[in-house]
mmCIF file of C-alpha atoms in Angstrom:
data_model
loop_
_atom_site.group_PDB
_atom_site.id
_atom_site.type_symbol
_atom_site.label_atom_id
_atom_site.label_comp_id
_atom_site.label_asym_id
_atom_site.label_seq_id
_atom_site.Cartn_x
_atom_site.Cartn_y
_atom_site.Cartn_z
ATOM 1 C CA UNK A 1 31.581 174.801 6.361
ATOM 2 C CA UNK A 2 29.706 176.497 3.512
ATOM 3 C CA UNK A 3 29.214 180.220 3.115
ATOM 4 C CA UNK A 4 25.738 181.293 4.248
ATOM 5 C CA UNK A 5 24.286 182.831 1.071
ATOM 6 C CA UNK A 6 22.028 185.603 2.286
ATOM 7 C CA UNK A 7 21.051 186.558 -1.288
ATOM 8 C CA UNK A 8 19.158 183.251 -1.519
ATOM 9 C CA UNK A 9 17.023 184.220 1.482
ATOM 10 C CA UNK A 10 16.505 187.875 0.636
ATOM 11 C CA UNK A 11 17.586 189.134 -2.775
ATOM 12 C CA UNK A 12 16.722 192.703 -1.743
ATOM 13 C CA UNK A 13 19.297 192.797 1.083
ATOM 14 C CA UNK A 14 21.818 195.494 0.177
ATOM 15 C CA UNK A 15 24.109 195.546 3.219
ATOM 16 C CA UNK A 16 25.270 193.133 5.908
ATOM 17 C CA UNK A 17 27.965 192.468 8.489
ATOM 18 C CA UNK A 18 30.087 189.345 8.049
ATOM 19 C CA UNK A 19 33.096 187.676 9.654
ATOM 20 C CA UNK A 20 36.265 186.706 7.826
ATOM 21 C CA UNK A 21 36.900 182.958 8.011
ATOM 22 C CA UNK A 22 39.804 182.678 5.560
ATOM 23 C CA UNK A 23 42.265 185.044 3.845
ATOM 24 C CA UNK A 24 44.344 184.365 0.750
ATOM 25 C CA UNK A 25 46.728 187.090 -0.368
ATOM 26 C CA UNK A 26 48.862 187.440 -3.504
ATOM 27 C CA UNK A 27 50.854 190.278 -5.008
ATOM 28 C CA UNK A 28 47.825 191.623 -6.896
ATOM 29 C CA UNK A 29 44.748 190.446 -4.983
ATOM 30 C CA UNK A 30 43.329 189.662 -1.586
ATOM 31 C CA UNK A 31 40.679 186.941 -1.437
ATOM 32 C CA UNK A 32 38.258 186.758 1.509
ATOM 33 C CA UNK A 33 35.937 183.926 2.507
ATOM 34 C CA UNK A 34 33.179 185.159 4.826
ATOM 35 C CA UNK A 35 30.811 183.308 7.112
ATOM 36 C CA UNK A 36 27.880 184.911 5.250
ATOM 37 C CA UNK A 37 27.532 187.090 2.171
ATOM 38 C CA UNK A 38 25.106 189.138 0.130
ATOM 39 C CA UNK A 39 27.425 188.991 -2.910
ATOM 40 C CA UNK A 40 26.130 186.736 -5.685
ATOM 41 C CA UNK A 41 29.039 184.861 -7.364
ATOM 42 C CA UNK A 42 29.317 184.471 -11.134
ATOM 43 C CA UNK A 43 27.209 181.526 -12.255
ATOM 44 C CA UNK A 44 24.270 180.351 -14.343
ATOM 45 C CA UNK A 45 24.980 182.895 -17.076
ATOM 46 C CA UNK A 46 24.793 185.791 -14.608
ATOM 47 C CA UNK A 47 27.706 188.042 -13.699
ATOM 48 C CA UNK A 48 28.724 188.475 -10.076
ATOM 49 C CA UNK A 49 27.617 191.333 -7.892
ATOM 50 C CA UNK A 50 29.646 194.509 -7.656
ATOM 51 C CA UNK A 51 30.129 196.408 -4.427
ATOM 52 C CA UNK A 52 32.438 197.064 -1.505
ATOM 53 C CA UNK A 53 33.812 195.354 1.591
ATOM 54 C CA UNK A 54 34.891 197.931 4.194
ATOM 55 C CA UNK A 55 34.716 200.574 1.430
ATOM 56 C CA UNK A 56 37.146 198.654 -0.811
ATOM 57 C CA UNK A 57 35.937 197.679 -4.288
ATOM 58 C CA UNK A 58 35.236 193.976 -4.837
ATOM 59 C CA UNK A 59 36.665 193.051 -8.254
ATOM 60 C CA UNK A 60 35.348 189.484 -8.528
ATOM 61 C CA UNK A 61 33.126 187.010 -6.673
ATOM 62 C CA UNK A 62 33.133 183.281 -7.377
ATOM 63 C CA UNK A 63 32.038 180.068 -5.692
ATOM 64 C CA UNK A 64 33.935 176.818 -5.187
ATOM 65 C CA UNK A 65 32.880 173.811 -3.126
ATOM 66 C CA UNK A 66 30.159 175.741 -1.320
ATOM 67 C CA UNK A 67 32.462 178.639 -0.402
ATOM 68 C CA UNK A 68 32.073 182.146 -1.835
ATOM 69 C CA UNK A 69 35.335 183.960 -2.568
ATOM 70 C CA UNK A 70 35.470 187.772 -2.576
ATOM 71 C CA UNK A 71 38.389 189.201 -4.516
ATOM 72 C CA UNK A 72 39.760 192.651 -3.729
ATOM 73 C CA UNK A 73 42.620 194.360 -5.543
ATOM 74 C CA UNK A 74 45.751 194.463 -3.392
ATOM 75 C CA UNK A 75 46.679 198.144 -3.237
ATOM 76 C CA UNK A 76 49.551 197.437 -0.806
ATOM 77 C CA UNK A 77 48.045 199.785 1.770
ATOM 78 C CA UNK A 78 48.480 199.490 5.515
ATOM 79 C CA UNK A 79 45.110 197.736 5.858
ATOM 80 C CA UNK A 80 45.468 194.474 7.801
ATOM 81 C CA UNK A 81 42.851 191.739 7.453
ATOM 82 C CA UNK A 82 42.372 189.304 10.327
ATOM 83 C CA UNK A 83 40.460 186.028 10.597
ATOM 84 C CA UNK A 84 37.424 186.560 12.801
ATOM 85 C CA UNK A 85 37.300 190.256 12.002
ATOM 86 C CA UNK A 86 33.897 191.754 11.237
ATOM 87 C CA UNK A 87 33.541 193.513 7.885
ATOM 88 C CA UNK A 88 30.736 195.498 6.273
ATOM 89 C CA UNK A 89 29.521 194.234 2.883
ATOM 90 C CA UNK A 90 27.533 196.487 0.568
ATOM 91 C CA UNK A 91 26.464 195.607 -2.971
ATOM 92 C CA UNK A 92 25.988 197.899 -5.953
ATOM 93 C CA UNK A 93 22.204 197.740 -5.953
ATOM 94 C CA UNK A 94 21.730 199.235 -9.415
ATOM 95 C CA UNK A 95 23.897 196.473 -10.911
ATOM 96 C CA UNK A 96 22.158 193.769 -8.824
ATOM 97 C CA UNK A 97 18.653 194.882 -9.740
ATOM 98 C CA UNK A 98 19.532 195.091 -13.418
ATOM 99 C CA UNK A 99 20.847 191.509 -13.247
ATOM 100 C CA UNK A 100 17.599 190.486 -11.527
ATOM 101 C CA UNK A 101 15.543 192.110 -14.294
ATOM 102 C CA UNK A 102 17.576 190.579 -17.098
ATOM 103 C CA UNK A 103 17.773 187.082 -15.613
ATOM 104 C CA UNK A 104 14.073 186.966 -14.823
ATOM 105 C CA UNK A 105 13.264 188.271 -18.313
ATOM 106 C CA UNK A 106 15.322 185.441 -19.789
ATOM 107 C CA UNK A 107 13.392 182.919 -17.679
ATOM 108 C CA UNK A 108 10.044 184.227 -18.882
ATOM 109 C CA UNK A 109 11.073 184.240 -22.545
ATOM 110 C CA UNK A 110 12.665 180.771 -22.307
ATOM 111 C CA UNK A 111 9.513 179.437 -20.662
ATOM 112 C CA UNK A 112 7.336 180.844 -23.451
ATOM 113 C CA UNK A 113 9.613 179.419 -26.175
ATOM 114 C CA UNK A 114 9.412 176.000 -24.502
ATOM 115 C CA UNK A 115 5.635 176.127 -24.095
ATOM 116 C CA UNK A 116 4.816 177.431 -27.572
ATOM 117 C CA UNK A 117 7.496 175.834 -29.765
ATOM 118 C CA UNK A 118 9.154 173.119 -27.711
ATOM 119 C CA UNK A 119 12.382 175.148 -27.640
ATOM 120 C CA UNK A 120 14.918 174.004 -25.047
ATOM 121 C CA UNK A 121 17.328 176.558 -23.624
ATOM 122 C CA UNK A 122 20.792 175.065 -24.201
ATOM 123 C CA UNK A 123 22.801 178.141 -23.279
ATOM 124 C CA UNK A 124 22.357 181.580 -21.740
ATOM 125 C CA UNK A 125 24.734 184.504 -21.366
ATOM 126 C CA UNK A 126 24.235 187.983 -19.965
ATOM 127 C CA UNK A 127 26.711 190.134 -21.896
ATOM 128 C CA UNK A 128 27.494 193.794 -21.452
ATOM 129 C CA UNK A 129 25.440 194.925 -24.455
ATOM 130 C CA UNK A 130 22.848 192.145 -24.845
ATOM 131 C CA UNK A 131 21.778 188.713 -23.622
ATOM 132 C CA UNK A 132 21.856 185.577 -25.751
ATOM 133 C CA UNK A 133 19.700 182.456 -25.443
ATOM 134 C CA UNK A 134 20.499 179.354 -27.503
ATOM 135 C CA UNK A 135 17.301 177.467 -28.324
ATOM 136 C CA UNK A 136 17.204 173.880 -29.608
ATOM 137 C CA UNK A 137 13.930 172.794 -31.231
ATOM 138 C CA UNK A 138 13.591 169.228 -29.969
ATOM 139 C CA UNK A 139 10.269 168.409 -28.346
ATOM 140 C CA UNK A 140 7.956 169.403 -31.217
ATOM 141 C CA UNK A 141 9.278 167.602 -34.347
ATOM 142 C CA UNK A 142 6.879 169.456 -36.645
ATOM 143 C CA UNK A 143 8.685 172.762 -35.875
ATOM 144 C CA UNK A 144 11.952 172.971 -37.815
ATOM 145 C CA UNK A 145 12.728 176.675 -37.645
ATOM 146 C CA UNK A 146 12.416 179.602 -35.275
ATOM 147 C CA UNK A 147 11.369 182.460 -37.546
ATOM 148 C CA UNK A 148 11.371 186.165 -36.740
ATOM 149 C CA UNK A 149 7.560 186.102 -36.670
ATOM 150 C CA UNK A 150 7.610 183.257 -34.123
ATOM 151 C CA UNK A 151 10.125 185.174 -32.023
ATOM 152 C CA UNK A 152 7.935 188.304 -32.106
ATOM 153 C CA UNK A 153 4.969 186.280 -30.932
ATOM 154 C CA UNK A 154 7.034 184.808 -28.073
ATOM 155 C CA UNK A 155 8.153 188.317 -27.132
ATOM 156 C CA UNK A 156 4.546 189.540 -26.984
ATOM 157 C CA UNK A 157 3.496 186.604 -24.787
ATOM 158 C CA UNK A 158 6.515 187.123 -22.509
ATOM 159 C CA UNK A 159 5.618 190.788 -22.045
ATOM 160 C CA UNK A 160 2.044 189.785 -21.183
ATOM 161 C CA UNK A 161 3.473 187.729 -18.316
ATOM 162 C CA UNK A 162 5.550 190.725 -17.206
ATOM 163 C CA UNK A 163 2.638 193.152 -17.357
ATOM 164 C CA UNK A 164 0.383 190.720 -15.452
ATOM 165 C CA UNK A 165 2.859 191.168 -12.578
ATOM 166 C CA UNK A 166 2.968 187.399 -12.045
ATOM 167 C CA UNK A 167 4.594 186.335 -8.760
ATOM 168 C CA UNK A 168 8.162 185.023 -8.834
ATOM 169 C CA UNK A 169 8.825 182.420 -6.168
ATOM 170 C CA UNK A 170 12.103 180.714 -5.338
ATOM 171 C CA UNK A 171 11.876 177.382 -3.552
ATOM 172 C CA UNK A 172 14.851 175.536 -2.073
ATOM 173 C CA UNK A 173 14.969 171.738 -1.882
ATOM 174 C CA UNK A 174 17.401 169.362 -0.233
ATOM 175 C CA UNK A 175 16.840 166.497 -2.684
ATOM 176 C CA UNK A 176 16.150 165.950 -6.376
ATOM 177 C CA UNK A 177 12.979 163.950 -5.608
ATOM 178 C CA UNK A 178 11.347 166.888 -3.819
ATOM 179 C CA UNK A 179 12.163 169.374 -6.589
ATOM 180 C CA UNK A 180 11.112 167.023 -9.400
ATOM 181 C CA UNK A 181 7.480 167.214 -8.254
ATOM 182 C CA UNK A 182 7.233 170.695 -9.805
ATOM 183 C CA UNK A 183 6.368 171.168 -13.543
ATOM 184 C CA UNK A 184 9.973 171.795 -14.614
ATOM 185 C CA UNK A 185 10.861 172.703 -18.211
ATOM 186 C CA UNK A 186 14.360 171.198 -17.837
ATOM 187 C CA UNK A 187 15.590 168.010 -16.243
ATOM 188 C CA UNK A 188 17.463 168.442 -12.980
ATOM 189 C CA UNK A 189 21.211 167.872 -12.961
ATOM 190 C CA UNK A 190 21.697 168.508 -9.228
ATOM 191 C CA UNK A 191 21.034 165.996 -6.477
ATOM 192 C CA UNK A 192 20.923 168.383 -3.533
ATOM 193 C CA UNK A 193 20.778 172.065 -2.509
ATOM 194 C CA UNK A 194 18.411 172.820 -5.412
ATOM 195 C CA UNK A 195 16.788 176.220 -6.049
ATOM 196 C CA UNK A 196 13.700 176.306 -8.290
ATOM 197 C CA UNK A 197 12.472 179.577 -9.783
ATOM 198 C CA UNK A 198 8.762 179.572 -10.593
ATOM 199 C CA UNK A 199 7.032 182.446 -12.392
ATOM 200 C CA UNK A 200 3.272 182.581 -12.085
ATOM 201 C CA UNK A 201 0.915 179.870 -10.812
ATOM 202 C CA UNK A 202 2.893 176.783 -9.776
ATOM 203 C CA UNK A 203 0.206 174.584 -11.367
ATOM 204 C CA UNK A 204 0.569 176.261 -14.765
ATOM 205 C CA UNK A 205 3.649 178.508 -14.603
ATOM 206 C CA UNK A 206 5.079 180.759 -17.286
ATOM 207 C CA UNK A 207 8.385 179.181 -16.311
ATOM 208 C CA UNK A 208 9.632 176.710 -13.725
ATOM 209 C CA UNK A 209 13.284 175.712 -13.718
ATOM 210 C CA UNK A 210 16.297 175.183 -11.485
ATOM 211 C CA UNK A 211 18.392 178.349 -11.170
ATOM 212 C CA UNK A 212 20.933 179.775 -8.757
ATOM 213 C CA UNK A 213 20.544 183.408 -9.872
ATOM 214 C CA UNK A 214 18.804 186.370 -8.279
ATOM 215 C CA UNK A 215 15.338 187.482 -9.392
ATOM 216 C CA UNK A 216 12.706 190.074 -8.401
ATOM 217 C CA UNK A 217 9.703 188.796 -6.478
ATOM 218 C CA UNK A 218 7.245 189.889 -9.201
ATOM 219 C CA UNK A 219 7.521 189.709 -12.995
ATOM 220 C CA UNK A 220 6.305 193.296 -13.301
ATOM 221 C CA UNK A 221 9.657 194.547 -11.995
ATOM 222 C CA UNK A 222 11.288 193.230 -15.184
ATOM 223 C CA UNK A 223 9.422 196.006 -16.986
ATOM 224 C CA UNK A 224 10.048 194.941 -20.566
ATOM 225 C CA UNK A 225 11.735 192.312 -22.706
ATOM 226 C CA UNK A 226 12.797 192.964 -26.279
ATOM 227 C CA UNK A 227 14.154 190.523 -28.876
ATOM 228 C CA UNK A 228 16.813 192.148 -31.055
ATOM 229 C CA UNK A 229 17.789 189.408 -33.490
ATOM 230 C CA UNK A 230 17.429 185.673 -34.228
ATOM 231 C CA UNK A 231 20.061 183.687 -36.129
ATOM 232 C CA UNK A 232 21.000 180.065 -36.813
ATOM 233 C CA UNK A 233 23.766 178.848 -34.520
ATOM 234 C CA UNK A 234 25.363 175.385 -34.417
ATOM 235 C CA UNK A 235 22.150 173.591 -35.314
ATOM 236 C CA UNK A 236 20.165 175.763 -32.884
ATOM 237 C CA UNK A 237 18.751 179.282 -32.914
ATOM 238 C CA UNK A 238 20.479 182.069 -31.025
ATOM 239 C CA UNK A 239 18.233 184.826 -29.724
ATOM 240 C CA UNK A 240 19.712 188.221 -28.935
ATOM 241 C CA UNK A 241 17.530 190.074 -26.460
ATOM 242 C CA UNK A 242 17.411 192.532 -23.576
ATOM 243 C CA UNK A 243 15.218 193.127 -20.546
ATOM 244 C CA UNK A 244 14.609 195.705 -17.872
ATOM 245 C CA UNK A 245 16.536 198.962 -17.886
ATOM 246 C CA UNK A 246 18.854 197.638 -20.613
ATOM 247 C CA UNK A 247 15.868 197.152 -22.936
ATOM 248 C CA UNK A 248 14.810 200.737 -22.211
ATOM 249 C CA UNK A 249 18.339 201.982 -22.916
ATOM 250 C CA UNK A 250 18.250 200.270 -26.311
ATOM 251 C CA UNK A 251 14.830 201.776 -27.055
ATOM 252 C CA UNK A 252 16.218 205.234 -26.228
ATOM 253 C CA UNK A 253 19.153 204.657 -28.606
ATOM 254 C CA UNK A 254 16.779 203.560 -31.355
ATOM 255 C CA UNK A 255 14.594 206.612 -30.690
ATOM 256 C CA UNK A 256 17.578 208.944 -31.064
ATOM 257 C CA UNK A 257 18.498 207.281 -34.364
ATOM 258 C CA UNK A 258 14.909 207.442 -35.579
ATOM 259 C CA UNK A 259 14.598 211.128 -34.614
ATOM 260 C CA UNK A 260 17.821 211.930 -36.476
ATOM 261 C CA UNK A 261 16.705 210.056 -39.600
ATOM 262 C CA UNK A 262 13.214 211.580 -39.478
ATOM 263 C CA UNK A 263 14.711 215.061 -39.362
ATOM 264 C CA UNK A 264 17.225 214.312 -42.114
ATOM 265 C CA UNK A 265 14.607 212.884 -44.477
ATOM 266 C CA UNK A 266 11.738 215.175 -43.370
ATOM 267 C CA UNK A 267 9.659 212.100 -42.619
ATOM 268 C CA UNK A 268 7.539 210.527 -39.924
ATOM 269 C CA UNK A 269 6.909 207.000 -38.726
ATOM 270 C CA UNK A 270 4.690 206.140 -41.680
ATOM 271 C CA UNK A 271 6.851 207.330 -44.576
ATOM 272 C CA UNK A 272 10.473 207.267 -43.337
ATOM 273 C CA UNK A 273 11.380 203.997 -45.065
ATOM 274 C CA UNK A 274 9.756 205.116 -48.323
ATOM 275 C CA UNK A 275 11.649 208.407 -48.314
ATOM 276 C CA UNK A 276 14.914 206.634 -47.500
ATOM 277 C CA UNK A 277 14.300 204.251 -50.422
ATOM 278 C CA UNK A 278 13.769 207.223 -52.776
ATOM 279 C CA UNK A 279 17.054 208.797 -51.645
ATOM 280 C CA UNK A 280 18.873 205.479 -52.017
ATOM 281 C CA UNK A 281 17.586 205.180 -55.602
ATOM 282 C CA UNK A 282 18.847 208.694 -56.341
ATOM 283 C CA UNK A 283 22.219 207.964 -54.758
ATOM 284 C CA UNK A 284 22.480 204.739 -56.771
ATOM 285 C CA UNK A 285 21.784 206.644 -59.980
ATOM 286 C CA UNK A 286 24.459 209.224 -59.086
ATOM 287 C CA UNK A 287 26.978 206.447 -58.352
ATOM 288 C CA UNK A 288 26.220 204.814 -61.690
ATOM 289 C CA UNK A 289 26.660 208.118 -63.509
ATOM 290 C CA UNK A 290 29.889 208.825 -61.626
ATOM 291 C CA UNK A 291 31.222 205.361 -62.463
ATOM 292 C CA UNK A 292 30.419 205.862 -66.165
ATOM 293 C CA UNK A 293 32.154 209.254 -66.208
ATOM 294 C CA UNK A 294 35.166 207.900 -64.329
ATOM 295 C CA UNK A 295 35.568 205.006 -66.745
ATOM 296 C CA UNK A 296 35.435 207.467 -69.625
ATOM 297 C CA UNK A 297 38.115 209.606 -67.948
ATOM 298 C CA UNK A 298 40.309 206.531 -67.376
ATOM 299 C CA UNK A 299 40.003 205.581 -71.041
ATOM 300 C CA UNK A 300 40.760 209.133 -72.106
ATOM 301 C CA UNK A 301 43.879 209.404 -69.927
ATOM 302 C CA UNK A 302 45.036 205.927 -70.892
ATOM 303 C CA UNK A 303 44.744 206.868 -74.561
ATOM 304 C CA UNK A 304 46.506 210.189 -73.991
ATOM 305 C CA UNK A 305 49.453 208.534 -72.224
ATOM 306 C CA UNK A 306 49.637 205.890 -74.944
ATOM 307 C CA UNK A 307 49.877 208.592 -77.579
ATOM 308 C CA UNK A 308 52.592 210.456 -75.649
ATOM 309 C CA UNK A 309 54.624 207.279 -75.144
ATOM 310 C CA UNK A 310 54.786 206.786 -78.920
ATOM 311 C CA UNK A 311 56.545 210.121 -79.297
ATOM 312 C CA UNK A 312 59.297 209.352 -76.773
ATOM 313 C CA UNK A 313 62.760 208.047 -77.537
ATOM 314 C CA UNK A 314 63.626 205.320 -74.956
ATOM 315 C CA UNK A 315 67.323 205.665 -75.710
ATOM 316 C CA UNK A 316 67.230 209.260 -74.468
ATOM 317 C CA UNK A 317 64.378 209.124 -71.898
ATOM 318 C CA UNK A 318 64.280 206.300 -69.346
ATOM 319 C CA UNK A 319 61.136 207.177 -67.430
ATOM 320 C CA UNK A 320 57.856 209.003 -67.966
ATOM 321 C CA UNK A 321 55.951 210.635 -65.096
ATOM 322 C CA UNK A 322 52.266 211.664 -64.852
ATOM 323 C CA UNK A 323 50.575 213.074 -61.761
ATOM 324 C CA UNK A 324 46.869 212.667 -60.944
ATOM 325 C CA UNK A 325 45.457 213.818 -57.602
ATOM 326 C CA UNK A 326 41.818 213.527 -58.674
ATOM 327 C CA UNK A 327 41.885 209.723 -58.871
ATOM 328 C CA UNK A 328 42.131 206.852 -56.437
ATOM 329 C CA UNK A 329 45.019 204.419 -56.519
ATOM 330 C CA UNK A 330 42.807 201.686 -58.032
ATOM 331 C CA UNK A 331 41.919 204.060 -60.858
ATOM 332 C CA UNK A 332 45.600 204.750 -61.553
ATOM 333 C CA UNK A 333 46.235 201.010 -61.651
ATOM 334 C CA UNK A 334 43.490 200.720 -64.253
ATOM 335 C CA UNK A 335 45.378 203.271 -66.361
ATOM 336 C CA UNK A 336 48.851 201.818 -65.918
ATOM 337 C CA UNK A 337 48.306 198.091 -66.219
ATOM 338 C CA UNK A 338 46.826 198.073 -69.760
ATOM 339 C CA UNK A 339 49.872 200.087 -70.912
ATOM 340 C CA UNK A 340 52.437 197.508 -69.729
ATOM 341 C CA UNK A 341 52.698 195.621 -73.102
ATOM 342 C CA UNK A 342 53.572 198.800 -74.985
ATOM 343 C CA UNK A 343 56.106 200.201 -72.491
ATOM 344 C CA UNK A 344 59.728 200.604 -73.547
ATOM 345 C CA UNK A 345 60.610 202.730 -70.510
ATOM 346 C CA UNK A 346 59.544 203.109 -66.872
ATOM 347 C CA UNK A 347 56.097 204.661 -66.386
ATOM 348 C CA UNK A 348 55.426 206.413 -63.066
ATOM 349 C CA UNK A 349 51.889 207.434 -62.028
ATOM 350 C CA UNK A 350 51.994 209.732 -59.003
ATOM 351 C CA UNK A 351 49.329 210.584 -56.416
ATOM 352 C CA UNK A 352 50.645 213.233 -54.028
ATOM 353 C CA UNK A 353 47.353 213.100 -52.164
ATOM 354 C CA UNK A 354 48.045 209.454 -51.254
ATOM 355 C CA UNK A 355 51.872 209.980 -51.100
ATOM 356 C CA UNK A 356 52.190 207.094 -53.571
ATOM 357 C CA UNK A 357 54.152 206.341 -56.718
ATOM 358 C CA UNK A 358 53.039 203.498 -59.011
ATOM 359 C CA UNK A 359 55.703 201.948 -61.239
ATOM 360 C CA UNK A 360 54.980 200.105 -64.522
ATOM 361 C CA UNK A 361 57.316 198.442 -67.042
ATOM 362 C CA UNK A 362 57.371 195.627 -69.565
ATOM 363 C CA UNK A 363 59.561 193.607 -67.176
ATOM 364 C CA UNK A 364 62.963 194.532 -68.505
ATOM 365 C CA UNK A 365 63.151 197.040 -65.642
ATOM 366 C CA UNK A 366 62.182 195.265 -62.403
ATOM 367 C CA UNK A 367 59.642 197.578 -60.694
ATOM 368 C CA UNK A 368 59.539 195.625 -57.426
ATOM 369 C CA UNK A 369 63.341 195.645 -57.161
ATOM 370 C CA UNK A 370 63.509 199.384 -57.852
ATOM 371 C CA UNK A 371 61.077 200.069 -55.015
ATOM 372 C CA UNK A 372 62.809 197.783 -52.502
ATOM 373 C CA UNK A 373 66.262 199.189 -53.259
ATOM 374 C CA UNK A 374 65.391 202.890 -53.408
ATOM 375 C CA UNK A 375 62.170 203.745 -51.507
ATOM 376 C CA UNK A 376 63.581 202.961 -48.006
ATOM 377 C CA UNK A 377 66.235 205.641 -48.510
ATOM 378 C CA UNK A 378 63.441 208.185 -48.068
ATOM 379 C CA UNK A 379 61.526 206.225 -45.381
ATOM 380 C CA UNK A 380 59.282 204.781 -48.063
ATOM 381 C CA UNK A 381 57.893 201.266 -48.187
ATOM 382 C CA UNK A 382 56.197 199.050 -50.700
ATOM 383 C CA UNK A 383 56.914 196.405 -53.280
ATOM 384 C CA UNK A 384 55.388 194.488 -56.138
ATOM 385 C CA UNK A 385 56.238 192.473 -59.221
ATOM 386 C CA UNK A 386 58.696 193.125 -62.049
ATOM 387 C CA UNK A 387 55.984 194.803 -64.154
ATOM 388 C CA UNK A 388 54.040 196.693 -61.463
ATOM 389 C CA UNK A 389 54.951 197.997 -57.992
ATOM 390 C CA UNK A 390 54.084 200.819 -55.633
ATOM 391 C CA UNK A 391 56.060 202.996 -53.215
ATOM 392 C CA UNK A 392 54.393 204.775 -50.284
ATOM 393 C CA UNK A 393 56.066 207.648 -48.441
ATOM 394 C CA UNK A 394 55.383 209.374 -45.094
ATOM 395 C CA UNK A 395 55.735 212.799 -46.776
ATOM 396 C CA UNK A 396 54.669 213.908 -50.241
ATOM 397 C CA UNK A 397 57.976 215.824 -50.577
ATOM 398 C CA UNK A 398 59.835 212.503 -50.671
ATOM 399 C CA UNK A 399 58.231 211.679 -54.029
ATOM 400 C CA UNK A 400 60.331 214.208 -55.933
ATOM 401 C CA UNK A 401 63.670 212.985 -54.587
ATOM 402 C CA UNK A 402 62.597 209.343 -55.146
ATOM 403 C CA UNK A 403 61.720 210.079 -58.786
ATOM 404 C CA UNK A 404 64.966 212.009 -59.228
ATOM 405 C CA UNK A 405 66.920 209.088 -57.792
ATOM 406 C CA UNK A 406 65.248 206.654 -60.204
ATOM 407 C CA UNK A 407 66.011 208.915 -63.149
ATOM 408 C CA UNK A 408 69.696 209.086 -62.231
ATOM 409 C CA UNK A 409 69.780 205.338 -61.571
ATOM 410 C CA UNK A 410 68.404 204.553 -65.046
ATOM 411 C CA UNK A 411 70.708 206.831 -67.048
#
């Protein structure tokens, strides 16, 4: 026997009574097959319904060989399920209706893309944050690309269909021959038990295609469809979009961002981008000035260290330490590395802010080996080459004892 799928007869049915015909139980889940169900199983790019059976949360719904399986988490309670027992099924209507809005919105947009540009829907997925439609441009050879302007036009035409409140009809056919008489945008792959969703006039529909999903009975209930992005994808074009309440949620997020930016830049709709561009130009000029000053400071400190090194006696002093907490590690590397050829002792550049010691030598003292042998004693880590290495410590206090250890080691 097959499960009687009540959602195909009335997609607005929120509650029903069913009988258990089969029970499968494991350590973690209980799986029920019912004689009839209002739960839509995952399929056709649409997620399954959420809801409860006898007040227990249904975690998954899937279909196999005409049977619909309802999965419930096994909480090891004293509840006993019996074949033939009547249970009460209730779906999460908010989740169902949102799926109906989104799926129907995808149909309308796919139909418009097919009609206007010969785009064939090769893949559809309803994700948590957005839907994706993969469009292959095949039937109109003169069209090679789906541009953003073309997508915007398709969006406008799709919303016209929604706002016209076109009827959405779902017809069920026993054979392929019966269903094929309709103006389908995709070839049928099923031979029997075929559901055709038609939006608008069946003679000239906005969309007409085989689909097992749930849909509202009028396009107006979709409310809105919004394309978010178009990108090339495996020789096709992937459209990111949303419909229904999800599209409104995204609009509200965008509105919050726009309101924040408008307040920050003291701008309105007409001049926000211009004012942001002015601020970006100013910030770019400041970054350029900062970079120039930093490079000058690096050169100055490099020269100063070079001069000090010339005054040292390597037979009496084995290492030379300088601390800089106003520079990033990359800046310290730009000071230390050019000095390597003129080093006759170990140069240490310290950043207490970053809890880091940089080691430089001409190679006669192996910096990487010094770090590996001594830094772990103080929970430090790091490594490097013979001429340049770094040691990182969990506490800035460890730097002093590490430096002291190196000094004693090199005597």
